[in-house]
Every structure is written in structure tokens, then in C-alpha cells.
PDB file of C-alpha atoms and ligand atoms in Angstrom:
ATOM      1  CA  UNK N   1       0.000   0.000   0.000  1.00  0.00           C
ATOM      2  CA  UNK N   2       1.460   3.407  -1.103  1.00  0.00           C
ATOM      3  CA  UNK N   3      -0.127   6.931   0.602  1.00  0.00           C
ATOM      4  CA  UNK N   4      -0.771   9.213  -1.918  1.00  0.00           C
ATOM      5  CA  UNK N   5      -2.382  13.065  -2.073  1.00  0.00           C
ATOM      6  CA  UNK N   6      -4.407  14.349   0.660  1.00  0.00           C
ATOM      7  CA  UNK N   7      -7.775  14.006  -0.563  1.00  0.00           C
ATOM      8  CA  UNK N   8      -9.097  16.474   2.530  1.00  0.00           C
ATOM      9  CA  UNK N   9      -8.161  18.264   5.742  1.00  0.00           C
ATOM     10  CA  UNK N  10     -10.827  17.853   8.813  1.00  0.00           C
ATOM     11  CA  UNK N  11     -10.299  19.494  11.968  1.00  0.00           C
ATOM     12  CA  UNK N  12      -8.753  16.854  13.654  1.00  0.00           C
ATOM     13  CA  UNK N  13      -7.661  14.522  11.339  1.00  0.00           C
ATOM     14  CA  UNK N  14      -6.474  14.384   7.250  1.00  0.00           C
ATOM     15  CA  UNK N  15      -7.479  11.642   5.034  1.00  0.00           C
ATOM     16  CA  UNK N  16      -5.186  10.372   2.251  1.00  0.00           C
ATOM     17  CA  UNK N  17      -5.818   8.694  -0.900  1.00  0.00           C
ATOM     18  CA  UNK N  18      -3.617   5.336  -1.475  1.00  0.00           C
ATOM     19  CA  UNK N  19      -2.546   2.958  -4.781  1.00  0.00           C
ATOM     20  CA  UNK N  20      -5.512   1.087  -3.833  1.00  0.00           C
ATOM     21  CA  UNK N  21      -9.054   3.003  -4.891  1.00  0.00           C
ATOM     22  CA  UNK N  22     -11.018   1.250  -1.980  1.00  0.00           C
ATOM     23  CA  UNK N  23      -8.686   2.319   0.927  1.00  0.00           C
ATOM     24  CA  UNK N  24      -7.583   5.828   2.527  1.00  0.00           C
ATOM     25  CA  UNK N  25      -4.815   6.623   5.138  1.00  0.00           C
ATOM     26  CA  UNK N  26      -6.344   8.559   8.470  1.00  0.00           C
ATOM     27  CA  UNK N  27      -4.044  10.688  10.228  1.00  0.00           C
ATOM     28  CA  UNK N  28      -4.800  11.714  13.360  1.00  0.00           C
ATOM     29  CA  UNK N  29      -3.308  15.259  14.204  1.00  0.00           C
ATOM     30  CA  UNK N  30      -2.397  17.301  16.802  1.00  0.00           C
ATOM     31  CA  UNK N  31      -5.463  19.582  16.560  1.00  0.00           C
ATOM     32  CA  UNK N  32      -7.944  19.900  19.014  1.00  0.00           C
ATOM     33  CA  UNK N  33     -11.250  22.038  18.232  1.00  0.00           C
ATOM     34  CA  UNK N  34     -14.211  23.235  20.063  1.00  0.00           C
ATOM     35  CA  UNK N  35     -17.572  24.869  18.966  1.00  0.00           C
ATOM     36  CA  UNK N  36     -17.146  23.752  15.576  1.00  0.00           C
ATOM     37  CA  UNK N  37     -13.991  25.017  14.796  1.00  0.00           C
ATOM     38  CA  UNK N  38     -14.053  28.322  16.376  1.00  0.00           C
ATOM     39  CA  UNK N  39     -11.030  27.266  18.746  1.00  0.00           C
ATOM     40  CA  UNK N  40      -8.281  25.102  17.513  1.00  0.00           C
ATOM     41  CA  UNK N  41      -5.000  24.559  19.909  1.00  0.00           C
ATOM     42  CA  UNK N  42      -2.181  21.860  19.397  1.00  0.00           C
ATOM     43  CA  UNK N  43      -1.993  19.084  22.323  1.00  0.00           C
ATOM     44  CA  UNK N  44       1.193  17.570  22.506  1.00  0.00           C
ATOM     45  CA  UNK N  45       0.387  13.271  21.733  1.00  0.00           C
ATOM     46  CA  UNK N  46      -3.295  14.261  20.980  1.00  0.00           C
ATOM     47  CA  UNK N  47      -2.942  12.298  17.767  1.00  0.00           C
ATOM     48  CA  UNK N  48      -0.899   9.831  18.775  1.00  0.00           C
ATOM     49  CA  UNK N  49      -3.371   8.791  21.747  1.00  0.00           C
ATOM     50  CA  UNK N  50      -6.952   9.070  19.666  1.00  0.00           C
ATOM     51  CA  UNK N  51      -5.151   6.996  16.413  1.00  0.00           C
ATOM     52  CA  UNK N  52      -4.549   4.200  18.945  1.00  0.00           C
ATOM     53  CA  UNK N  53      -7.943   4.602  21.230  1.00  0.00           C
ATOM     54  CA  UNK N  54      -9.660   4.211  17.911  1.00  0.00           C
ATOM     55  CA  UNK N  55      -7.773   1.221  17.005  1.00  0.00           C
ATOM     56  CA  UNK N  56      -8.364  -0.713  19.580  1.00  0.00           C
ATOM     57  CA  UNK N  57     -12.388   0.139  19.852  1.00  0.00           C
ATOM     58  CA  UNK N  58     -12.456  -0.212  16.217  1.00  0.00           C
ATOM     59  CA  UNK N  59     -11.138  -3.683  16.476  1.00  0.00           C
ATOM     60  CA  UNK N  60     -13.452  -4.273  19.644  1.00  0.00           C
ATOM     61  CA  UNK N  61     -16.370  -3.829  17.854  1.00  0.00           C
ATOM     62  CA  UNK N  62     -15.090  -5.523  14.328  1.00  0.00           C
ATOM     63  CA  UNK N  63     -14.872  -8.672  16.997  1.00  0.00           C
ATOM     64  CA  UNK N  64     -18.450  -8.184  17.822  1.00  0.00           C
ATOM     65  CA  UNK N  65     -19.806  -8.065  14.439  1.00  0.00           C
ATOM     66  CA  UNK N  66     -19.952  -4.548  13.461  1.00  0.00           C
ATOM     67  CA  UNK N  67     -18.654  -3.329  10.468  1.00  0.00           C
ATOM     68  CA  UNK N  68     -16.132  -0.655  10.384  1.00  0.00           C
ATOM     69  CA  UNK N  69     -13.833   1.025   8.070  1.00  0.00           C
ATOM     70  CA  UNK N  70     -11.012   0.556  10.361  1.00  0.00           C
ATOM     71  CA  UNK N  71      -8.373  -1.805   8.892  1.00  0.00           C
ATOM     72  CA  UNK N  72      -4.973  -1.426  10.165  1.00  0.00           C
ATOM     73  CA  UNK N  73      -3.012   0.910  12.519  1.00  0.00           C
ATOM     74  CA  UNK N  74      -0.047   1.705  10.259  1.00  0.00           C
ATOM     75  CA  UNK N  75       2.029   3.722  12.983  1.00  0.00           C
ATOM     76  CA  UNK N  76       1.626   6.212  15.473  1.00  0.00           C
ATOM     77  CA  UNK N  77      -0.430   8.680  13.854  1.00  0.00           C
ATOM     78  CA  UNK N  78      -2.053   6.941  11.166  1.00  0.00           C
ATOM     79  CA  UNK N  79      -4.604   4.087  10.054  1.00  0.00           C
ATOM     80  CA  UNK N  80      -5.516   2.309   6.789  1.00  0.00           C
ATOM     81  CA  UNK N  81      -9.507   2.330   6.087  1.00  0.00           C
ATOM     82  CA  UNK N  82     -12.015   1.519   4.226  1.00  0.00           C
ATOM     83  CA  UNK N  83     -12.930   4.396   1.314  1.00  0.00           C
ATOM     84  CA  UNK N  84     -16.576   4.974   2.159  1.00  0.00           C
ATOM     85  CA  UNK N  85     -18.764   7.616   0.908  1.00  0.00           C
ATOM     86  CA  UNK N  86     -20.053   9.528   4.117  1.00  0.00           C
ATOM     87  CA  UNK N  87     -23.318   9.857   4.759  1.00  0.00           C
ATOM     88  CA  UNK N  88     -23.496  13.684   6.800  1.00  0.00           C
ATOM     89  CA  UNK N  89     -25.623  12.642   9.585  1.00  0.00           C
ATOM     90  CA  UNK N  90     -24.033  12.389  13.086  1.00  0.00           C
ATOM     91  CA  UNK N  91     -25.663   9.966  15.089  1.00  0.00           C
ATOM     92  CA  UNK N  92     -25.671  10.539  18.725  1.00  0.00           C
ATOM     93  CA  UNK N  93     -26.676   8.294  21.809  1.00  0.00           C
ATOM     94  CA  UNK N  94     -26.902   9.471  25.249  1.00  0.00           C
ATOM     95  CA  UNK N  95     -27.098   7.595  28.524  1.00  0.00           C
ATOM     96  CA  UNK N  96     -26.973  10.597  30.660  1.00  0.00           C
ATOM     97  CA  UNK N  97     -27.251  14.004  30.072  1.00  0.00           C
ATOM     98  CA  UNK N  98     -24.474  16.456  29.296  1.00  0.00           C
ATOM     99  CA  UNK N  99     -23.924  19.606  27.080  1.00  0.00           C
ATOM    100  CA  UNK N 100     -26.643  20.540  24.333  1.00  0.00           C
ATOM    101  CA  UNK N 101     -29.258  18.079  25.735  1.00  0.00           C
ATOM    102  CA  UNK N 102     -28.724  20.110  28.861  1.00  0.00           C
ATOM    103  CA  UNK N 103     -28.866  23.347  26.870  1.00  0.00           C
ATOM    104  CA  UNK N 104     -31.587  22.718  25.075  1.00  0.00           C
ATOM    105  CA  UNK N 105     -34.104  21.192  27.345  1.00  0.00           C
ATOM    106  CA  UNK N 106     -33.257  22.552  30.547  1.00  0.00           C
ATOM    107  CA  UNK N 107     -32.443  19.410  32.215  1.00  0.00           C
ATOM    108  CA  UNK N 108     -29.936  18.528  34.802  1.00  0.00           C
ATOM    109  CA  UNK N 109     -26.790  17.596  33.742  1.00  0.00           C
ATOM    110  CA  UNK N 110     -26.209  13.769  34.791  1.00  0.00           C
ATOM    111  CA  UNK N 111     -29.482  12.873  34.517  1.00  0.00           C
ATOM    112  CA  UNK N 112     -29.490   8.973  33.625  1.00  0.00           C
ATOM    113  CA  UNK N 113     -31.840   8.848  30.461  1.00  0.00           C
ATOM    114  CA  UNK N 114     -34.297   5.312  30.384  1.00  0.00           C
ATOM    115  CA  UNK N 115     -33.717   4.544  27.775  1.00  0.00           C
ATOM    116  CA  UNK N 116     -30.926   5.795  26.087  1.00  0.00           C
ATOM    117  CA  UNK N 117     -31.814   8.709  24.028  1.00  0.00           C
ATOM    118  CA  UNK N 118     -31.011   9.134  19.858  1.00  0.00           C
ATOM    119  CA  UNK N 119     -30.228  11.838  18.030  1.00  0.00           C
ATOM    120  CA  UNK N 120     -29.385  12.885  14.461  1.00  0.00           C
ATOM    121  CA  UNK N 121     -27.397  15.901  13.536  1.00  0.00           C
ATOM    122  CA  UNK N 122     -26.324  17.246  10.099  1.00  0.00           C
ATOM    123  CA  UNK N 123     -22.595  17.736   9.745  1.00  0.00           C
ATOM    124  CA  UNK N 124     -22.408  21.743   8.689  1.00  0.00           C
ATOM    125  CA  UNK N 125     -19.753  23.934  10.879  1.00  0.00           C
ATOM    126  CA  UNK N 126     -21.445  26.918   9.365  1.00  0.00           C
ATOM    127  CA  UNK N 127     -24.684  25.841  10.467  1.00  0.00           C
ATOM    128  CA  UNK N 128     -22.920  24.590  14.279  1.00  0.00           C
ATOM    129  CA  UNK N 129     -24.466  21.516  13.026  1.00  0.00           C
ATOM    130  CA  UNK N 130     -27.982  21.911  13.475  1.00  0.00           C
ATOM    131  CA  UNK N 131     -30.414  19.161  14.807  1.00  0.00           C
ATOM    132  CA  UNK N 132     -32.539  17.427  12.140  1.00  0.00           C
ATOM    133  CA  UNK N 133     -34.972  14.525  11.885  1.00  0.00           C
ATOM    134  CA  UNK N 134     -35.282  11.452   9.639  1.00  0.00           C
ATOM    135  CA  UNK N 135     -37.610  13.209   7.219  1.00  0.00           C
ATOM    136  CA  UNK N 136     -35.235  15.650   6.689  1.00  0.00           C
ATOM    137  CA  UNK N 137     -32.516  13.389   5.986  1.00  0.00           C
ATOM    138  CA  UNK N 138     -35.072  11.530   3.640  1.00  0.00           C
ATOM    139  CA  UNK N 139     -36.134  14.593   1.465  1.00  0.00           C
ATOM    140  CA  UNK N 140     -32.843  16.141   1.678  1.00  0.00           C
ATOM    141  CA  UNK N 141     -31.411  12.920   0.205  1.00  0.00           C
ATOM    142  CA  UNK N 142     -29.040  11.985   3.087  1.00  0.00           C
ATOM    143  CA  UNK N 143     -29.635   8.858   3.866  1.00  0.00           C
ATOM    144  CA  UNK N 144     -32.656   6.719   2.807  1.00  0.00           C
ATOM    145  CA  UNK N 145     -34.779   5.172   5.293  1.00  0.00           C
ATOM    146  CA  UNK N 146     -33.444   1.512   5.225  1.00  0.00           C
ATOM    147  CA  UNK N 147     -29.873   3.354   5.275  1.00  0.00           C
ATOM    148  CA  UNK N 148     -31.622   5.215   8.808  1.00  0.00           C
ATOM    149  CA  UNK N 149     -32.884   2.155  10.041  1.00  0.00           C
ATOM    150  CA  UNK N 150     -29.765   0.703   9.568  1.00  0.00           C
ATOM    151  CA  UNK N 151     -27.837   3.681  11.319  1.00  0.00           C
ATOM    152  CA  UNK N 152     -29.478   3.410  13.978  1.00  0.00           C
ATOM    153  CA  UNK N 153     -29.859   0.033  14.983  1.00  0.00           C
ATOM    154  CA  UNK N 154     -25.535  -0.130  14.747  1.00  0.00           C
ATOM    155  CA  UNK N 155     -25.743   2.573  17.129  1.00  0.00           C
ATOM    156  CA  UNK N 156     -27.686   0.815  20.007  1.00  0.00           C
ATOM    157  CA  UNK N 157     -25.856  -2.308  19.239  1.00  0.00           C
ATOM    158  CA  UNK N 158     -22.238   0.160  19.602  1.00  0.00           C
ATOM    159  CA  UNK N 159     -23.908   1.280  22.810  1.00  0.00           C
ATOM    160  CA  UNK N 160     -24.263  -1.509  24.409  1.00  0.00           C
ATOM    161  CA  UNK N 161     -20.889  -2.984  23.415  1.00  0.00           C
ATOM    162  CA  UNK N 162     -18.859   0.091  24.529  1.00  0.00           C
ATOM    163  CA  UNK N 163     -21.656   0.686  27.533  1.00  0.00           C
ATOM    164  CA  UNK N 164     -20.335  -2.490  29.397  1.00  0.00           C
ATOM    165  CA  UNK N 165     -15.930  -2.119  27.875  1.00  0.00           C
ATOM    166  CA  UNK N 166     -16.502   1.224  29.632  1.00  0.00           C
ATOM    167  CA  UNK N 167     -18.135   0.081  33.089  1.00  0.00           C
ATOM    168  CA  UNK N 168     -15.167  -2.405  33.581  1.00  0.00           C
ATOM    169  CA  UNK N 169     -13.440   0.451  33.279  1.00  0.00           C
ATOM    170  CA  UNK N 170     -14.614   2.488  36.058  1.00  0.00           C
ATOM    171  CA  UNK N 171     -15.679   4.736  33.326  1.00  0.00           C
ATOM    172  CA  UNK N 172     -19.847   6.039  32.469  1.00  0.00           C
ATOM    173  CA  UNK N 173     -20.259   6.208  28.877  1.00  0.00           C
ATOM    174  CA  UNK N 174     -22.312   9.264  28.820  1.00  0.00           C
ATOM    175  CA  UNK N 175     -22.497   9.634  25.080  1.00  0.00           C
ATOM    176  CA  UNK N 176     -20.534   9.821  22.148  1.00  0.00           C
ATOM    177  CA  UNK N 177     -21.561  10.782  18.373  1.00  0.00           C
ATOM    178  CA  UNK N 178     -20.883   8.254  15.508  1.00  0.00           C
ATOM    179  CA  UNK N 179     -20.879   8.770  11.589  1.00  0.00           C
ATOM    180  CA  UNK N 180     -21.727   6.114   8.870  1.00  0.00           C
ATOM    181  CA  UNK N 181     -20.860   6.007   5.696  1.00  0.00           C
ATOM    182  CA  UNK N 182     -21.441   3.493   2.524  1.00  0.00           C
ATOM    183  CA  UNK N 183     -19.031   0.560   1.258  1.00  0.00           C
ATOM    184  CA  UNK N 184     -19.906  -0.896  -2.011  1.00  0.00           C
ATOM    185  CA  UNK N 185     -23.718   0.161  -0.550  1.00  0.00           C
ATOM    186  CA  UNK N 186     -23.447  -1.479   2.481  1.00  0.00           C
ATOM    187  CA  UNK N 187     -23.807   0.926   5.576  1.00  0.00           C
ATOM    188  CA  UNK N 188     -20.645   0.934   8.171  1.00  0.00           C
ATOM    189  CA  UNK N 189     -19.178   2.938  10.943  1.00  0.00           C
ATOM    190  CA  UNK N 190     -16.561   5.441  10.157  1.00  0.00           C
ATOM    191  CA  UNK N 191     -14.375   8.488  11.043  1.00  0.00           C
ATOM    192  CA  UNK N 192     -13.479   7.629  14.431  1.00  0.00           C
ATOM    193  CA  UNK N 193     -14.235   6.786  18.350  1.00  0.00           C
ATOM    194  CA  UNK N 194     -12.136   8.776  20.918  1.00  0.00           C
ATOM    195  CA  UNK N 195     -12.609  10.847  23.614  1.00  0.00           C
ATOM    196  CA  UNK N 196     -12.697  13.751  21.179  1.00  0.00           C
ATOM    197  CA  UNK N 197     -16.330  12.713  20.155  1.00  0.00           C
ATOM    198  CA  UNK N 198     -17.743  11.113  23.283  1.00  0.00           C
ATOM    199  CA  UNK N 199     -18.142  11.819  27.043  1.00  0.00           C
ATOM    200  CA  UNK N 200     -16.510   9.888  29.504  1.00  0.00           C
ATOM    201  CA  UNK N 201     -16.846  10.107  32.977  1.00  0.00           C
ATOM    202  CA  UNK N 202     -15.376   8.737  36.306  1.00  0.00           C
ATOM    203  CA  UNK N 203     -18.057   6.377  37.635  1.00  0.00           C
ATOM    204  CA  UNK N 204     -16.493   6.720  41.546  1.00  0.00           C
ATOM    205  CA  UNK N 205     -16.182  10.734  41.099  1.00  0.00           C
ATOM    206  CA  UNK N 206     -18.057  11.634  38.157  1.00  0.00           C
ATOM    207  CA  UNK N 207     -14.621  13.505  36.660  1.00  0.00           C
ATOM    208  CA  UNK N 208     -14.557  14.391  32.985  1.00  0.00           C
ATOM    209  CA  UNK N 209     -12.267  12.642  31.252  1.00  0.00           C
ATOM    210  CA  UNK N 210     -12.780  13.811  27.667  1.00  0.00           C
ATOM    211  CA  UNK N 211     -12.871  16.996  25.881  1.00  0.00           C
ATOM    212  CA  UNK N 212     -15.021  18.522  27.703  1.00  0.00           C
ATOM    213  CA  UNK N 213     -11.501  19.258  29.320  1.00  0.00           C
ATOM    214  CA  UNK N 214     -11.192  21.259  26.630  1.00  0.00           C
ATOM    215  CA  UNK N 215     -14.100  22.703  26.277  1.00  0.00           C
ATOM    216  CA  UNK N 216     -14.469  23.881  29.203  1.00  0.00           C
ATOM    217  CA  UNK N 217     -10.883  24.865  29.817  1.00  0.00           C
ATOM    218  CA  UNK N 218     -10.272  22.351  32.421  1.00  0.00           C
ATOM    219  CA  UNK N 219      -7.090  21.671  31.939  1.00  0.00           C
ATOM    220  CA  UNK N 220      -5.074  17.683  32.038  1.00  0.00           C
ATOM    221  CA  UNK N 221      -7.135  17.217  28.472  1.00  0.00           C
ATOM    222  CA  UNK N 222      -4.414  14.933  27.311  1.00  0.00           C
ATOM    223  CA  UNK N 223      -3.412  13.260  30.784  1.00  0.00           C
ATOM    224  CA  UNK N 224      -7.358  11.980  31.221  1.00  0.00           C
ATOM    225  CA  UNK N 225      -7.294  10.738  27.326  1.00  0.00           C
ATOM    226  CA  UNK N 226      -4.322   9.095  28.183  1.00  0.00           C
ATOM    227  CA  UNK N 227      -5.697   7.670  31.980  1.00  0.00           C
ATOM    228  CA  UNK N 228      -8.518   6.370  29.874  1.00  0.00           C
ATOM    229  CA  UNK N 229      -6.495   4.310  27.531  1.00  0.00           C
ATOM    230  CA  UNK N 230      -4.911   3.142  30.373  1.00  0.00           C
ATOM    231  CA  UNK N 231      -7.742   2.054  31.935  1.00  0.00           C
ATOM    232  CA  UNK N 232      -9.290   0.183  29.036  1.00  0.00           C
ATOM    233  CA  UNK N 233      -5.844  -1.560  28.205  1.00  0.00           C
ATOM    234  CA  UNK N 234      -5.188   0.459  25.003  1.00  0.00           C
ATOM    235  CA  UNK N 235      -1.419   0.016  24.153  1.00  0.00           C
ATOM    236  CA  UNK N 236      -0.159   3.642  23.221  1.00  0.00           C
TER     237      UNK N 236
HETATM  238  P1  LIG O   1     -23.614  17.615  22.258  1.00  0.00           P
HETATM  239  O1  LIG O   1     -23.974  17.469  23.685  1.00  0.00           O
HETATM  240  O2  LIG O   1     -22.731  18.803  21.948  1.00  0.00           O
HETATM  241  O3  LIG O   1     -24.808  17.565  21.321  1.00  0.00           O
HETATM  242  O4  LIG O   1     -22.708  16.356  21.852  1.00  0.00           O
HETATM  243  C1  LIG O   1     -23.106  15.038  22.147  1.00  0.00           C
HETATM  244  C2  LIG O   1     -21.936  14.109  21.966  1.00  0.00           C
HETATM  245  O5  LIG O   1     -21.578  14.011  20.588  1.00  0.00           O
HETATM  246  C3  LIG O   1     -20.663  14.571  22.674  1.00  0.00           C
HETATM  247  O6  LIG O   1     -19.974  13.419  23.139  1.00  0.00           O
HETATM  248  C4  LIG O   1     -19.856  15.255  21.591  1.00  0.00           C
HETATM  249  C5  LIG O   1     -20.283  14.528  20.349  1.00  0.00           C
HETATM  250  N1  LIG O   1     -20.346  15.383  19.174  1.00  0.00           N
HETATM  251  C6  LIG O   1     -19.209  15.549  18.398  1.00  0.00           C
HETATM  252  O7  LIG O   1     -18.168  14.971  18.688  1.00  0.00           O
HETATM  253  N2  LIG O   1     -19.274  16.345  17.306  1.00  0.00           N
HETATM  254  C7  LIG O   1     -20.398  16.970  16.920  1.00  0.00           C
HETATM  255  O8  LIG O   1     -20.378  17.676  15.906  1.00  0.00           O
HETATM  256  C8  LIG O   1     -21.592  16.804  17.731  1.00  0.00           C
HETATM  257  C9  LIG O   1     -22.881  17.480  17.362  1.00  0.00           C
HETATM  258  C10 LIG O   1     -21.502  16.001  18.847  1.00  0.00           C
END
């Protein structure tokens, strides 16, 4: 496998094209951004620690049937996937409830949700990616309803997977967004699963351990990423 041109530059990460038509190089950067882009800063082993976190949940969840895009780590800062067209839709679960749930419907935050709530949201910076619905995704020509269906029903399943590899780690899943895209047709989980895009708590102390650090100028954003990994057994 040879990497090739960047194909595009995300936030976070840059995606590569390789020799091979069907398979892209990820690589995870130093970059860390909040409120959709509006503050970037470099954190020293950011990259290093989410390219390996997603590696290892990737492969977690390839062992209990889902399919991914995740095929190999290929070093530090980089991964070989799957090429999959993305589907813009960010899927979000939520066991308890934290940030925009909390904004939005005035609830209190850490409220255990029974059950699990789901979400859709389009993926638009410009918009601060803006809540939507299934119909809109339908008539908008998203994602079809079979693709939704789909979507969602990986989701729970991923919830329940990572709910329990999470509790044996003295860790509360809180929630944690997901994006899909489609391989040859078939729908499957992409772009990545890291404490960038999900909230992880302490289950003893309820202590935020993911970038809500960041957000919310905490501080030790990379020292809890990296406690977590520990935790879960993720070899950095
Ligand atoms: P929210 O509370 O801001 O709606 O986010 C819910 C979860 O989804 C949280 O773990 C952060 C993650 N998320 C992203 O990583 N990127 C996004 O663009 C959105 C909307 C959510």
C-alpha cells in the first residue's frame, strides 16, 4: 500500500488517498477544536493517543460483528480504512445528560436517560451543526430510510458494546456521536471513536475525562485521554 495526495483536511484529522481506490490513510493530528472550529490549539500526543484509542475500539467492535472502516493501525499517527462515501448525519446516543441536551431542554446535567436517548445531527460547521430529523434526511437525500434504520440500529448495538468495555473500566459512557458512511452500498461505521467525540466520565467521582476538558478549559485534556487508555488496556 502506497499513501498518496491528501484528498481532505478535517479538523482533527487528514485523510489520504492510497494505490488502492477502496482504501484511505487517516491521520490523526495534533489539533484539538471546540464549537465547531471556532477554537483550535495543538496538544502535545493528541494524535498519537486518539489513532490508537480508535484502534483498539475499532477492532473491539469488528470482533463483535460490526462493520467498520477501520483496517490497520499503520504507525503512530495513522490508520488504513475503508474508502466509504459519508453519509453527513451524526448519530448521537446518550445515557446521561451532558452539554446541548442540557442546553436545550433545561435538564440537569447527569441525569441517567431510560432509555438511552437518539439523536441525528447534520454535519455543517457553518450551520454549528444543526439538529434534524429522519424526514429531513429523507427529502434532503441523506440517507434513505433503510440506510436510517440501519444507522441506527448499529448505534444501540455500539452502545451496548462500549456501555459495558466502559463500566469495567470504572468509566460512564455518557455519550458519544458516531458517523456512517457506505461501502460498495453497504452501511458501516466510520471516522473515528475517541474521547474527542464522546463523554466519559469517572463512575467513583463523576470527573470528565474527555474533551469537555477542553471545552471547558479544564485543563489535564491529554493526561485523562491518556488515563482512559490506560484504563481500558489500550497500548499507546
Ligand atoms: P452535544 O452534547 O454537543 O450535542 O454532543 C453530544 C456528543 O456528541 C458529545 O460526546 C460530543 C459529540 N459530538 C461531536 O463529537 N461532534 C459533533 O459535531 C456533535 C454534534 C456532537
Amino acid at each position: 500500500m502506497e499513501k498518496r495526495a491528501e484528498l481532505y483536511r478535517g479538523k482533527a484529522k487528514s485523510v489520504f488517498t492510497t494505490d488502492d481506490p477502496d482504501r484511505l490513510v487517516l491521520l490523526f493530528r495534533n489539533d484539538t477544536s471546540a464549537f465547531d472550529g471556532e477554537r483550535i490549539e495543538q496538544l502535545d500526543r493528541k494524535g498519537m493517543v486518539n489513532n490508537k484509542f480508535n484502534a483498539f475500539i475499532m477492532q473491539k467492535l469488528e470482533d463483535a460483528g460490526i462493520p467498520t472502516q477501520f483496517e490497520q493501525l499503520l504507525g503512530d499517527n495513522e490508520c488504513l480504512v475503508k474508502k466509504l462515501d459519508m453519509i453527513p448525519v451524526e448519530c448521537v446516543v446518550r445515557n446521561f445528560a451532558a452539554g446541548s441536551l442540557v442546553r436545550r431542554l433545561g435538564v440537569e446535567e447527569g441525569l441517567e436517560l431510560t432509555p438511552p436517548t437518539f439523536e441525528l445531527f447534520l454535519k455543517n460547521d457553518a450551520l454549528h451543526d444543526p439538529m434534524v430529523n429522519e424526514s429531513h434526511a429523507q427529502a434532503f437525500g441523506w440517507a434513505t430510510l433503510d440506510q436510517l434504520a440501519e444507522m441506527k440500529a448499529l448505534t444501540f448495538r455500539i452502545n451496548d458494546i462500549l456501555k459495558q468495555l466502559f463500566d469495567d473500566a470504572g468509566l460512564l459512557l455518557v455519550d458519544f456521536k458516531l458517523e456512517f458512511g457506505l461501502f460498495h452500498g453497504k452501511v458501516v461505521l466510520g471516522d473515528e471513536f475517541s474521547p474527542d467525540g464522546s463523554r466519559l466520565w469517572d463512575k467513583a467521582t463523576r470527573k470528565k475525562m474527555d474533551k469537555d476538558r477542553f471545552r471547558q478549559g479544564l485543563g489535564g485534556v491529554i493526561e485523562a485521554y491518556e488515563e482512559v487508555a490506560q484504563r481500558l488496556g489500550v497500548p499507546l
